[in-house]
mmCIF file with all atom_site columns, C-alpha atoms in Angstrom:
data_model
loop_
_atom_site.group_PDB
_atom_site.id
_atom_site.type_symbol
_atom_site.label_atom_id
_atom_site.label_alt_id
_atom_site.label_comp_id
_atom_site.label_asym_id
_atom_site.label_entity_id
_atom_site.label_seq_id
_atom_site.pdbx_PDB_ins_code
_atom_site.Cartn_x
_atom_site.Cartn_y
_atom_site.Cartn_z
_atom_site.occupancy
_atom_site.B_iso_or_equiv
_atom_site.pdbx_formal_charge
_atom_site.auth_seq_id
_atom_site.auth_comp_id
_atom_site.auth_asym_id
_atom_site.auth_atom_id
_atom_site.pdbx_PDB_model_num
ATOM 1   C CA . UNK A 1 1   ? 65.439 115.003 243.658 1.00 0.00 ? 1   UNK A CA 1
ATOM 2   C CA . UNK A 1 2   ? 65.622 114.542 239.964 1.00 0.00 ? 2   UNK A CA 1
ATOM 3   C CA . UNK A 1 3   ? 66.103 117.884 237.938 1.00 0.00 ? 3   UNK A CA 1
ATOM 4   C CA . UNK A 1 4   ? 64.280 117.202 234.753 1.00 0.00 ? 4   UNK A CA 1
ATOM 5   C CA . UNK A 1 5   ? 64.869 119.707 231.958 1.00 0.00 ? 5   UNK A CA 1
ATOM 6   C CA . UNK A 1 6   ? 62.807 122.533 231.970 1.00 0.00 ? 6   UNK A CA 1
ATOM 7   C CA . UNK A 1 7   ? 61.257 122.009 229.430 1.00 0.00 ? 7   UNK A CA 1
ATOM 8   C CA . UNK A 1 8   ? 59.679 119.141 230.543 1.00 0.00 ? 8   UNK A CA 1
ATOM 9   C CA . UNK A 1 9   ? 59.213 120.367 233.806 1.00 0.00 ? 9   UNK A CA 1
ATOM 10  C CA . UNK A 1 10  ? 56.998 122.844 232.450 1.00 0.00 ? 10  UNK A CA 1
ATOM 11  C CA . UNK A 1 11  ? 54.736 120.389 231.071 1.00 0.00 ? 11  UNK A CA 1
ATOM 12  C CA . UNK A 1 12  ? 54.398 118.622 234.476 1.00 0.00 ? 12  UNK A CA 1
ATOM 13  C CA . UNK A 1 13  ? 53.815 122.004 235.777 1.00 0.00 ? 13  UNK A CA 1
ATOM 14  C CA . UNK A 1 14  ? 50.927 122.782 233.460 1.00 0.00 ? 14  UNK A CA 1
ATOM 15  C CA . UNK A 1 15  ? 49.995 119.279 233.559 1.00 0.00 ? 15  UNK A CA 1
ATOM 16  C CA . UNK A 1 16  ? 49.310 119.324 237.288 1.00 0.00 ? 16  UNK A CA 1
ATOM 17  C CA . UNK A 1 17  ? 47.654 123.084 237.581 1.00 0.00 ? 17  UNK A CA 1
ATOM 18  C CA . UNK A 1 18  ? 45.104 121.723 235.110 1.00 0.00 ? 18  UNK A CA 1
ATOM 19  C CA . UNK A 1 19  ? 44.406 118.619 236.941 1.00 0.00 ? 19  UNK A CA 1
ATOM 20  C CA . UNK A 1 20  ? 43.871 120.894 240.338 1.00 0.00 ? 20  UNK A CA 1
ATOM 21  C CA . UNK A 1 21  ? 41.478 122.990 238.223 1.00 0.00 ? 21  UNK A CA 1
ATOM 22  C CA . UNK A 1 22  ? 39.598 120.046 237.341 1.00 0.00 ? 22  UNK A CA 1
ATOM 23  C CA . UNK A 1 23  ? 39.714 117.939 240.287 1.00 0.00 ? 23  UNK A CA 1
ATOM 24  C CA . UNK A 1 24  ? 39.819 120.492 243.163 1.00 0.00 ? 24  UNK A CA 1
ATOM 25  C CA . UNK A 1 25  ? 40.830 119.445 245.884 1.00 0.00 ? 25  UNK A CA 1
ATOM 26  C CA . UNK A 1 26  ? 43.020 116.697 244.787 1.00 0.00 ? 26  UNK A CA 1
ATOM 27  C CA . UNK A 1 27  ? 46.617 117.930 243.342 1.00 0.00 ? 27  UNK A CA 1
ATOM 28  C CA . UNK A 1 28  ? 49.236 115.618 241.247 1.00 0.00 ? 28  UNK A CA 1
ATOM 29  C CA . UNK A 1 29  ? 52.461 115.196 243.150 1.00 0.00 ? 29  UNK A CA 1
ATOM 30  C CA . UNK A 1 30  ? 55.464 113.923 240.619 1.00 0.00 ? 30  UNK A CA 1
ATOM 31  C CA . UNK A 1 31  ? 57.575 111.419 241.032 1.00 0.00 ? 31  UNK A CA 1
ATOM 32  C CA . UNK A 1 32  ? 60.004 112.432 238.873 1.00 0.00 ? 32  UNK A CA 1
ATOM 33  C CA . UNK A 1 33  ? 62.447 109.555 238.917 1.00 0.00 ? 33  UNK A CA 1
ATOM 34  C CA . UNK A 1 34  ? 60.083 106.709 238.102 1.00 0.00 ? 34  UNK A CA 1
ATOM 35  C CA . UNK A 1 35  ? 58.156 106.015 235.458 1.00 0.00 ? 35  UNK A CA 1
ATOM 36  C CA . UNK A 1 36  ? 59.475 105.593 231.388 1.00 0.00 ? 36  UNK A CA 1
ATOM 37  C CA . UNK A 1 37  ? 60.441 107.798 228.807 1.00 0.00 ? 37  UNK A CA 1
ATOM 38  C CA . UNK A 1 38  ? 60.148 107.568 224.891 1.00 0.00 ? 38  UNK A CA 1
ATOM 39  C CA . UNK A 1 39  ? 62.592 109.879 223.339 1.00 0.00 ? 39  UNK A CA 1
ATOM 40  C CA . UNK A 1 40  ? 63.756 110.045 219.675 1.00 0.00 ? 40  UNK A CA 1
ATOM 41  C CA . UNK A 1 41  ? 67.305 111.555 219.291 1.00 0.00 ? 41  UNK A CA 1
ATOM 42  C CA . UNK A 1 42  ? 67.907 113.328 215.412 1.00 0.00 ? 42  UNK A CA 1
ATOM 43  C CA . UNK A 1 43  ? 71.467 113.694 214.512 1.00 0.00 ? 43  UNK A CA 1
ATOM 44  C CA . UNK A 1 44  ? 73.587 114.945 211.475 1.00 0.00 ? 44  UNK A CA 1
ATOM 45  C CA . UNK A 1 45  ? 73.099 111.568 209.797 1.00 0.00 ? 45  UNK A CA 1
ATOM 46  C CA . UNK A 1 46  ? 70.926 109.730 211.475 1.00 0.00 ? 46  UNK A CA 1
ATOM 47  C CA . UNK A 1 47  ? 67.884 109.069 214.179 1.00 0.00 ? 47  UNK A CA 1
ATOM 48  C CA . UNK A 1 48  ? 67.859 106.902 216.938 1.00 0.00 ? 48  UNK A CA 1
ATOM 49  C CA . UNK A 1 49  ? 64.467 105.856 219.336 1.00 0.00 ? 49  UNK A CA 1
ATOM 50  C CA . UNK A 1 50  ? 64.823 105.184 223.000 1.00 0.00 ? 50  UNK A CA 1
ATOM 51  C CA . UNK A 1 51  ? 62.603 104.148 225.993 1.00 0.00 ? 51  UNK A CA 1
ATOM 52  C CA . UNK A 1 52  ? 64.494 105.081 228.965 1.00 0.00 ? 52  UNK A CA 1
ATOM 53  C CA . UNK A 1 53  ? 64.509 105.827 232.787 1.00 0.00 ? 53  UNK A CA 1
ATOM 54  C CA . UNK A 1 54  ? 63.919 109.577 233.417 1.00 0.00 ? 54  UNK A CA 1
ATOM 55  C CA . UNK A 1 55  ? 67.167 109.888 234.828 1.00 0.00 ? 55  UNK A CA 1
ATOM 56  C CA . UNK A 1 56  ? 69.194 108.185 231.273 1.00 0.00 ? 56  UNK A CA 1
ATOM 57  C CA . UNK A 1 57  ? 66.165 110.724 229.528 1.00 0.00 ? 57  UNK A CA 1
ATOM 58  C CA . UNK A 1 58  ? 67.416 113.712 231.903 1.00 0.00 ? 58  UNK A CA 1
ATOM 59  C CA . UNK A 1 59  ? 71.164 113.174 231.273 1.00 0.00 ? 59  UNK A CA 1
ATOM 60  C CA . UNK A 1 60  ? 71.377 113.186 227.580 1.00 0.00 ? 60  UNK A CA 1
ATOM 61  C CA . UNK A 1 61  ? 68.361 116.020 227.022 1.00 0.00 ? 61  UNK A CA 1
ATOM 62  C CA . UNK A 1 62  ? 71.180 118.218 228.918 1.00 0.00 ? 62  UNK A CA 1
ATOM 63  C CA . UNK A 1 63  ? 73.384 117.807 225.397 1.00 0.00 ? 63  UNK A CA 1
ATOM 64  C CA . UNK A 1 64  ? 70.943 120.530 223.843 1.00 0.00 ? 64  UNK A CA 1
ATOM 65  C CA . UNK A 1 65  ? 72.674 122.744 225.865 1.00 0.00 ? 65  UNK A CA 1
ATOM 66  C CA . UNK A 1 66  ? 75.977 122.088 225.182 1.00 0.00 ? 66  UNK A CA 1
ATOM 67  C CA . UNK A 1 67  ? 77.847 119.242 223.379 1.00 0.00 ? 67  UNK A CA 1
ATOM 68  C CA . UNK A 1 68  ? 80.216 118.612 225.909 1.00 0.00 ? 68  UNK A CA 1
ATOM 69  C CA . UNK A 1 69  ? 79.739 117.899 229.594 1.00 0.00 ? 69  UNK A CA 1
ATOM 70  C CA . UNK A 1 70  ? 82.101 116.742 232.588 1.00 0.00 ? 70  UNK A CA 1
ATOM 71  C CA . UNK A 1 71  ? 80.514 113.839 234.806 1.00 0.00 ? 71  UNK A CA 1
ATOM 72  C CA . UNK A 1 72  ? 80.949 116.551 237.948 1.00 0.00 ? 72  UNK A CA 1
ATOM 73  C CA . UNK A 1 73  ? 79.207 119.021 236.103 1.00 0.00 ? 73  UNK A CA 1
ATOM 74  C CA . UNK A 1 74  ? 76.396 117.234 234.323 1.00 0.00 ? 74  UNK A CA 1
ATOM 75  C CA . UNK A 1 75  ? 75.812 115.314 237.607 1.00 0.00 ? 75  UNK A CA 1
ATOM 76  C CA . UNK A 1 76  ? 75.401 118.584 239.830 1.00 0.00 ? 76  UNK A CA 1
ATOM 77  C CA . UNK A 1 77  ? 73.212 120.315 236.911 1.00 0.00 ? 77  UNK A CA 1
ATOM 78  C CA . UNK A 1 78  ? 70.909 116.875 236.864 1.00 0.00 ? 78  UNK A CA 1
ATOM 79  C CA . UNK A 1 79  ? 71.088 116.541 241.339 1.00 0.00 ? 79  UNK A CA 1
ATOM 80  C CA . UNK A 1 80  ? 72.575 112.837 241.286 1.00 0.00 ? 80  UNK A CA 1
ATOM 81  C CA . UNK A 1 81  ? 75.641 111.402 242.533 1.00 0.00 ? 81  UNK A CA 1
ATOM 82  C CA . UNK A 1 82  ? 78.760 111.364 240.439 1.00 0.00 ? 82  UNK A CA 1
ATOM 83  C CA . UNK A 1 83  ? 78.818 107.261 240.786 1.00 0.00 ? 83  UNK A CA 1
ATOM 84  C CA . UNK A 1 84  ? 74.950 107.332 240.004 1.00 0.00 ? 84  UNK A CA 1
ATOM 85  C CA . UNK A 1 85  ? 75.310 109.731 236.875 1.00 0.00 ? 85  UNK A CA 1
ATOM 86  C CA . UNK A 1 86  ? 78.687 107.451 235.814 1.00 0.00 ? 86  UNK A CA 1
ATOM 87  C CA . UNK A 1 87  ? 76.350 103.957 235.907 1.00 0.00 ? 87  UNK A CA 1
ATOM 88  C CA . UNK A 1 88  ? 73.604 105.646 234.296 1.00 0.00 ? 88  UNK A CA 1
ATOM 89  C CA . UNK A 1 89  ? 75.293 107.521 231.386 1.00 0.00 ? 89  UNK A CA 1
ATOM 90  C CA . UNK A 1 90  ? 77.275 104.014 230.310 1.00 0.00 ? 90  UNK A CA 1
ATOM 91  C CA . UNK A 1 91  ? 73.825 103.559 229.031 1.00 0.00 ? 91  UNK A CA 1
ATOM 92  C CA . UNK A 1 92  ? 74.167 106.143 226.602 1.00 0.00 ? 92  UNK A CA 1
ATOM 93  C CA . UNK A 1 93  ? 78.026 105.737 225.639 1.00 0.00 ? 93  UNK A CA 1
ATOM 94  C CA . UNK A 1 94  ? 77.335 102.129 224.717 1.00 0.00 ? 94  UNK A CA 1
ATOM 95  C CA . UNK A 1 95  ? 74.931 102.894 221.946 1.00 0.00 ? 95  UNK A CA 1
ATOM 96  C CA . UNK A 1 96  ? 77.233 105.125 220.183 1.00 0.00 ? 96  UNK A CA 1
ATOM 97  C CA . UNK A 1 97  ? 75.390 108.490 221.338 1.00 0.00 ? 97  UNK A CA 1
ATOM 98  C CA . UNK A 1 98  ? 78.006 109.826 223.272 1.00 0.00 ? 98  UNK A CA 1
ATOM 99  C CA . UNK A 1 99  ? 81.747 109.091 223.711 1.00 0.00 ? 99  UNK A CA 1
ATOM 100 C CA . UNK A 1 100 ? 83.818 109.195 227.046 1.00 0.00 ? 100 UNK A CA 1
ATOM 101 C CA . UNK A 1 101 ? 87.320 110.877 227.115 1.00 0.00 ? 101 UNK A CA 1
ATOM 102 C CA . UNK A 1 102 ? 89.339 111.434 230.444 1.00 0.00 ? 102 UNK A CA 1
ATOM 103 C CA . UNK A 1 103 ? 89.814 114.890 231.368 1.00 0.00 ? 103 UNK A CA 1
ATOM 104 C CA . UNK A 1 104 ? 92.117 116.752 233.322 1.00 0.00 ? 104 UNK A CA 1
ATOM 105 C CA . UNK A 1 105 ? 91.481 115.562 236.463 1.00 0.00 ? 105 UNK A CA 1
ATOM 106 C CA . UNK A 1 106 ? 91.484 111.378 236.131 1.00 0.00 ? 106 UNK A CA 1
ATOM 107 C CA . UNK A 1 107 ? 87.945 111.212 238.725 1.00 0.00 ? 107 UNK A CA 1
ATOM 108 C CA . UNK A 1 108 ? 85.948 113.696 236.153 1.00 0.00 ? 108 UNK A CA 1
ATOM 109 C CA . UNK A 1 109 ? 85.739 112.402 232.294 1.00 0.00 ? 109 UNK A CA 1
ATOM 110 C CA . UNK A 1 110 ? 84.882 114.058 229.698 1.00 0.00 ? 110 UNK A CA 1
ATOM 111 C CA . UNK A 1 111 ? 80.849 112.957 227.775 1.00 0.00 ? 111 UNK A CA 1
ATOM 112 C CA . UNK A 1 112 ? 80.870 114.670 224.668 1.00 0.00 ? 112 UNK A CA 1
ATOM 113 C CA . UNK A 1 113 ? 77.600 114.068 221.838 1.00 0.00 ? 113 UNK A CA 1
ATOM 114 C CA . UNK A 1 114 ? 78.160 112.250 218.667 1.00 0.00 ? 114 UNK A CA 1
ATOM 115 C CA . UNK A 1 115 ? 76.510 114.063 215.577 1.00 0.00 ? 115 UNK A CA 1
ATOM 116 C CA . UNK A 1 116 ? 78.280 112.106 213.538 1.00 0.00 ? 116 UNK A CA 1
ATOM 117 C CA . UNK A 1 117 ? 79.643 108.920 213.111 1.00 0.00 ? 117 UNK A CA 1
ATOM 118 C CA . UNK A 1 118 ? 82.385 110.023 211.439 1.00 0.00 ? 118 UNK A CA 1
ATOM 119 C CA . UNK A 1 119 ? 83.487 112.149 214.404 1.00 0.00 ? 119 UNK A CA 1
ATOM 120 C CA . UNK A 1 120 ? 83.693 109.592 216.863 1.00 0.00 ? 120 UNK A CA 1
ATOM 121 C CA . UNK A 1 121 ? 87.389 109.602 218.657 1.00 0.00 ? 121 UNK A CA 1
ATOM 122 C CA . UNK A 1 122 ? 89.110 105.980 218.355 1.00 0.00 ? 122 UNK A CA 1
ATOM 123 C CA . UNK A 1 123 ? 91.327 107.163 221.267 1.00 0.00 ? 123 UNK A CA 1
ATOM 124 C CA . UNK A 1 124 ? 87.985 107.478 223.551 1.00 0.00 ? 124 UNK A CA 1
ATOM 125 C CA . UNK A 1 125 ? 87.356 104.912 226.296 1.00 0.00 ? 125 UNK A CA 1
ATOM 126 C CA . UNK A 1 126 ? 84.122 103.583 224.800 1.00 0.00 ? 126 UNK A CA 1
ATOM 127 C CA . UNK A 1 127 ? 85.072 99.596  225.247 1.00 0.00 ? 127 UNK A CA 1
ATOM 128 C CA . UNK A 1 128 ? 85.991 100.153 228.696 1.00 0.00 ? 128 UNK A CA 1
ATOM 129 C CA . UNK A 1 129 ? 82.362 102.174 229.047 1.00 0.00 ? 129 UNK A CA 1
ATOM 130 C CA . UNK A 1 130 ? 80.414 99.724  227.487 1.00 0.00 ? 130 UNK A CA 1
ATOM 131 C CA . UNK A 1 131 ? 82.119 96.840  229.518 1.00 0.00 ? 131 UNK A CA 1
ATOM 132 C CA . UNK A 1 132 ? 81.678 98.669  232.629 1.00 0.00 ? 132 UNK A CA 1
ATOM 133 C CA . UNK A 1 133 ? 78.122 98.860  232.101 1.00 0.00 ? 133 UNK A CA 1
ATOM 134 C CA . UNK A 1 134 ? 77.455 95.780  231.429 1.00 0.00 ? 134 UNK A CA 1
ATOM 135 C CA . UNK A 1 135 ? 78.316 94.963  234.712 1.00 0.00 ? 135 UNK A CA 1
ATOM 136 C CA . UNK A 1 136 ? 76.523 97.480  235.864 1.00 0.00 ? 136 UNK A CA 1
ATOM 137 C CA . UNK A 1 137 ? 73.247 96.149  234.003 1.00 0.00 ? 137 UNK A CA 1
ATOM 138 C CA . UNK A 1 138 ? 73.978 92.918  235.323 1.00 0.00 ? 138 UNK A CA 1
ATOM 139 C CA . UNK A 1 139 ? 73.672 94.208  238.637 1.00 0.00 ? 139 UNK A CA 1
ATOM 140 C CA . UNK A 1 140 ? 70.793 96.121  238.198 1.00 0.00 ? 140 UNK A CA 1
ATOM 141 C CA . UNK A 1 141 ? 68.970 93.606  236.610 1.00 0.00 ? 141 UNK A CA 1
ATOM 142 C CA . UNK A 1 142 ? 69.902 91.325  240.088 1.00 0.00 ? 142 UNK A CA 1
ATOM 143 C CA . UNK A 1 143 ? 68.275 93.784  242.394 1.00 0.00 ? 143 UNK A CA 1
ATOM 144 C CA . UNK A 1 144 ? 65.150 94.640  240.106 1.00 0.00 ? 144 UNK A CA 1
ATOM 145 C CA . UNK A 1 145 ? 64.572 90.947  240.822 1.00 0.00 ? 145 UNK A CA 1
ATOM 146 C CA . UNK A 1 146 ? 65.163 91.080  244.207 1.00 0.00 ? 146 UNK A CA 1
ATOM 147 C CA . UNK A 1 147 ? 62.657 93.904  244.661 1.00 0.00 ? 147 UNK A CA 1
ATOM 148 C CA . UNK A 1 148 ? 60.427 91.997  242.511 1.00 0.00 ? 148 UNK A CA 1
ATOM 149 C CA . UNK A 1 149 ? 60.601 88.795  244.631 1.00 0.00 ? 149 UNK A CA 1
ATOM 150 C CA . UNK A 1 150 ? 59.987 90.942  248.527 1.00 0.00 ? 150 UNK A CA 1
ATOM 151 C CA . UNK A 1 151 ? 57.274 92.672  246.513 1.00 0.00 ? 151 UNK A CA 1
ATOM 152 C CA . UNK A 1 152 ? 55.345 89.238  245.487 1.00 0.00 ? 152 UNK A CA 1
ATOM 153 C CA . UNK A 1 153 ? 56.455 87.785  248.937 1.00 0.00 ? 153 UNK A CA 1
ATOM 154 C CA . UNK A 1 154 ? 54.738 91.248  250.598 1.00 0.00 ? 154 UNK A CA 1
ATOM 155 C CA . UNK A 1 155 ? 51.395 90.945  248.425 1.00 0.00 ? 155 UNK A CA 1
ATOM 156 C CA . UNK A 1 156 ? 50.645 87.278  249.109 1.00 0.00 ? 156 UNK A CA 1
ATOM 157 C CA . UNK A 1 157 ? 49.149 87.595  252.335 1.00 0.00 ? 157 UNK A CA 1
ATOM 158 C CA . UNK A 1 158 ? 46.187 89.931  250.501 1.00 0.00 ? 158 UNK A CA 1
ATOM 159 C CA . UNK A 1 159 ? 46.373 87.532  247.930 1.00 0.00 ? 159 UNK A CA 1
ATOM 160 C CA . UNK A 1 160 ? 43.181 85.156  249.569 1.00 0.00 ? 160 UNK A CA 1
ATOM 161 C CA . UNK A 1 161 ? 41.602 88.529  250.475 1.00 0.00 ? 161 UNK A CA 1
ATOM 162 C CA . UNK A 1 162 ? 41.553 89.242  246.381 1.00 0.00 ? 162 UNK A CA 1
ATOM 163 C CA . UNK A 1 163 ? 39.976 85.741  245.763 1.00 0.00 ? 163 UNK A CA 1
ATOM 164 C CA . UNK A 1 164 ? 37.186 86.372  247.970 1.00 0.00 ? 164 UNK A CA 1
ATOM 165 C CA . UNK A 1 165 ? 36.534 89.674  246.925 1.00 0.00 ? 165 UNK A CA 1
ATOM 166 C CA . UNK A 1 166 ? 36.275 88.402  243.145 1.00 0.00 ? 166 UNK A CA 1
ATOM 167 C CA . UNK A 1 167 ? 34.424 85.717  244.109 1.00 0.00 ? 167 UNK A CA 1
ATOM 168 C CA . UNK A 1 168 ? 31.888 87.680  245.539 1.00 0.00 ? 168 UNK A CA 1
ATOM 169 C CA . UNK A 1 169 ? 31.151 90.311  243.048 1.00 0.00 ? 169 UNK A CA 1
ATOM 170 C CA . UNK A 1 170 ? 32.340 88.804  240.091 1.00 0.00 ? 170 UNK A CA 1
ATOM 171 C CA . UNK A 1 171 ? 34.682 91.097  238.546 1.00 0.00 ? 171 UNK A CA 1
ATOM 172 C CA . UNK A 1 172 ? 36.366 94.206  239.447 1.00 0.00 ? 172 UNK A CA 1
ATOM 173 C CA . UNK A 1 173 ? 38.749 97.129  238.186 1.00 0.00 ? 173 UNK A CA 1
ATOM 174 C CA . UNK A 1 174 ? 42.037 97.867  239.661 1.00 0.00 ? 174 UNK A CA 1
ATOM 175 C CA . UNK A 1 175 ? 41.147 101.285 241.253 1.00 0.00 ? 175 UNK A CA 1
ATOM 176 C CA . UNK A 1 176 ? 38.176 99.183  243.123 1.00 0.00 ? 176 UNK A CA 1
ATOM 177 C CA . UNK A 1 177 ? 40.403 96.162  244.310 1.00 0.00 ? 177 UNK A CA 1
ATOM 178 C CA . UNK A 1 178 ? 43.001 98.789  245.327 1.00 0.00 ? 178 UNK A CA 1
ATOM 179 C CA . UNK A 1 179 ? 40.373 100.854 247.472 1.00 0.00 ? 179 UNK A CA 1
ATOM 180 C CA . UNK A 1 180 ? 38.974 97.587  248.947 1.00 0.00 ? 180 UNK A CA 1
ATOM 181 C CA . UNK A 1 181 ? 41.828 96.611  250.371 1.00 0.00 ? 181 UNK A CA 1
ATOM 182 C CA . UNK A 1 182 ? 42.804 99.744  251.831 1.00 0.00 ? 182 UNK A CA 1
ATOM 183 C CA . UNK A 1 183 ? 39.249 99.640  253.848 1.00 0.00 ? 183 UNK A CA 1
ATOM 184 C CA . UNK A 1 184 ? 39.380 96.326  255.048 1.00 0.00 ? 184 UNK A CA 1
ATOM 185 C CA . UNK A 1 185 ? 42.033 94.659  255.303 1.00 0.00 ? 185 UNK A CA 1
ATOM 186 C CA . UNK A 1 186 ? 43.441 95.593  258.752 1.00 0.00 ? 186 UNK A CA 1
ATOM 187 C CA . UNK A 1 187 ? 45.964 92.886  259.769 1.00 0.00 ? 187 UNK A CA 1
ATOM 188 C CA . UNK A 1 188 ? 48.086 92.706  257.986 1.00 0.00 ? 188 UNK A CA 1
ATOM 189 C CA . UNK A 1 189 ? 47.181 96.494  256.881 1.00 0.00 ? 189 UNK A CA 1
ATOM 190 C CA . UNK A 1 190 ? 47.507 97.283  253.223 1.00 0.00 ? 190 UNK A CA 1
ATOM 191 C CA . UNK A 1 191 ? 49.775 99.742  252.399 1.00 0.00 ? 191 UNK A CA 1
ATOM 192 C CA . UNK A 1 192 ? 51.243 99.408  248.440 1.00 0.00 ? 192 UNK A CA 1
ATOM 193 C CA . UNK A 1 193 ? 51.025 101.228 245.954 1.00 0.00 ? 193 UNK A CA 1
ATOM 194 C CA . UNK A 1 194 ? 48.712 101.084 242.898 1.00 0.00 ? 194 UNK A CA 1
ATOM 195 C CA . UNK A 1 195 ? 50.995 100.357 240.755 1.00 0.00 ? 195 UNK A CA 1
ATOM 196 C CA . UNK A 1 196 ? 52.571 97.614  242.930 1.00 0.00 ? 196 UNK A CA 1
ATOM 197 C CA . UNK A 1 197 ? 48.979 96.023  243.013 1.00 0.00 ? 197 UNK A CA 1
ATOM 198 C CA . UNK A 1 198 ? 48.940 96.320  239.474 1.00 0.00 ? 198 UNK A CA 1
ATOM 199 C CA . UNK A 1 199 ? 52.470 94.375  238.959 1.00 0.00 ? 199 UNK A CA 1
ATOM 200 C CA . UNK A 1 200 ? 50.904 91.540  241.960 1.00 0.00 ? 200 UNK A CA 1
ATOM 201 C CA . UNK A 1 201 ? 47.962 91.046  239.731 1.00 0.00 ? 201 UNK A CA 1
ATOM 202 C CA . UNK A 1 202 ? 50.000 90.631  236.288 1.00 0.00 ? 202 UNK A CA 1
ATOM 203 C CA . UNK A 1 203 ? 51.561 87.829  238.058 1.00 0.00 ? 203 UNK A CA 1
ATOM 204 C CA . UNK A 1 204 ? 48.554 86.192  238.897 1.00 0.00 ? 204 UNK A CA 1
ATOM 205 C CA . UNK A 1 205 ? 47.174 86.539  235.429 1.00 0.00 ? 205 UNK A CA 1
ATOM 206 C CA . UNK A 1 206 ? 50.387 84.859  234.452 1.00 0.00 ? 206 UNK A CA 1
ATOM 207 C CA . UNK A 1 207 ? 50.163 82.192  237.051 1.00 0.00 ? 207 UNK A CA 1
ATOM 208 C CA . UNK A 1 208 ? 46.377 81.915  235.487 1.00 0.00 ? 208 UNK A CA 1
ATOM 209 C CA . UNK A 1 209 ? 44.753 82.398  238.954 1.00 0.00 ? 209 UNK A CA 1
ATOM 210 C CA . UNK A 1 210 ? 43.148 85.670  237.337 1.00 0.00 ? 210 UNK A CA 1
ATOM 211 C CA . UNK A 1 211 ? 42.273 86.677  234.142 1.00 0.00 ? 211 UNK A CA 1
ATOM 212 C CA . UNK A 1 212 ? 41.807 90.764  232.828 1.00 0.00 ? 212 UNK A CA 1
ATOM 213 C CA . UNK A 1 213 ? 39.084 91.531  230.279 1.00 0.00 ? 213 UNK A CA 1
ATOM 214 C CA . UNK A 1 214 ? 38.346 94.873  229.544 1.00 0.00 ? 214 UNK A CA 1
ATOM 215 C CA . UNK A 1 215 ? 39.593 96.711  232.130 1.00 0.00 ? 215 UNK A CA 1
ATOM 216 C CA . UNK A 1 216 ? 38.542 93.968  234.852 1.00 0.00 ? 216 UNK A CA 1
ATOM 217 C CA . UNK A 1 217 ? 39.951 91.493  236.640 1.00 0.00 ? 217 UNK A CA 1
ATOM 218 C CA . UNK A 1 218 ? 38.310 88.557  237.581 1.00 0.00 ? 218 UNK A CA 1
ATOM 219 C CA . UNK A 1 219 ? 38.470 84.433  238.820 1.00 0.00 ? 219 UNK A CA 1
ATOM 220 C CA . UNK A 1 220 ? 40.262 81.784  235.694 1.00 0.00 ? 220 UNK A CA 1
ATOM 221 C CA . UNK A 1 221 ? 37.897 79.733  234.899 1.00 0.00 ? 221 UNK A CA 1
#
């Protein structure tokens, strides 16, 4: 339910009508709050590079617009909730890039761009901010490892089903593993994701069960 800029949205847009052209019937369905973005931010005196969720990349592209949002505004104009957009944008007020003020009303602070150091308010509530997402981060970082753990607890009942396969024909790419498993394997049935096969092989790679060359995975020798 992300609303991306749309600008950007644009590009996905175009982006998937091409890919229809090209590869009628198939069509590109966007998953708008996943994945990473690369931004560079220019200021007054000084540029800053970021690799961010889509939602931290959504929140600050809406300071084109307008230097000064309210958390119930930007969150509405972005389709979060205000708790989600107040995690998220402690991101954001913790490098310096924006600064937090209360407003009026004690539930809806004020986010307002910094172009320049020099402007940055010493009465804002950027400690506080940058405390609060730590926390935050902390927390985060404790259920990315929980979904990270069910995930490789999930995958390692194909995991003897992938052996065999690459011991039979040697070697194999990801797309080919992926589509072998979703053909035979019908108890358990296999139902993840490509990318989530991806991130199960990586950790076999690391536990040097498998090794990638070119594209191809295949048995550690």
């Amino acid at each position: 339910d992300l609303a991306v800029p749309a600008s950007v949205d644009k590009l996905l847009s175009d982006f998937a009508q091409r890919f229809h052209q090209i590869k009628t019937p198939r069509k590109l369905l966007w998953k708008k709050n996943l994945g990473t973005v690369k931004l560079e931010l220019q200021f007054e005196d000084r540029s800053m590079q970021f690799t961010v969720v889509p939602v931290q990349a959504a929140i600050i592209m809406r300071f084109q617009e307008k230097p000064s949002w309210t958390s119930k505004a930007l969150a509405t104009e972005i389709g979060i909730p205000v708790d989600s957009l107040n995690r998220r944008i402690g991101f954001w007020t913790s490098k310096g890039v924006l600064t937090e003020s209360v407003g009026p009303d004690a539930d809806d602070h004020i986010f307002t761009i910094v172009d320049s150091m020099s402007d940055v308010n010493k009465n804002s509530i950027v400690n506080e901010s940058c405390e609060a997402f730590q926390m935050n981060e902390d927390e985060g970082e404790s259920s990315v490892a929980s979904v990270e753990e069910q995930l490789k607890k999930e995958m390692t009942v194909y995991e003897k089903f992938i052996i065999g396969m690459l011991t039979n024909f040697g070697n194999m790419t990801l797309d080919k593993i992926h589509n072998t498993l979703k053909m035979f394997c019908a108890e358990p049935s296999y139902d993840k994701s490509l990318q989530q096969l991806q991130s199960f092989l990586s950790g076999l790679v690391s536990d040097e069960k498998l090794e990638m060359r070119d594209g191809l995975y295949l048995l550690k020798k």
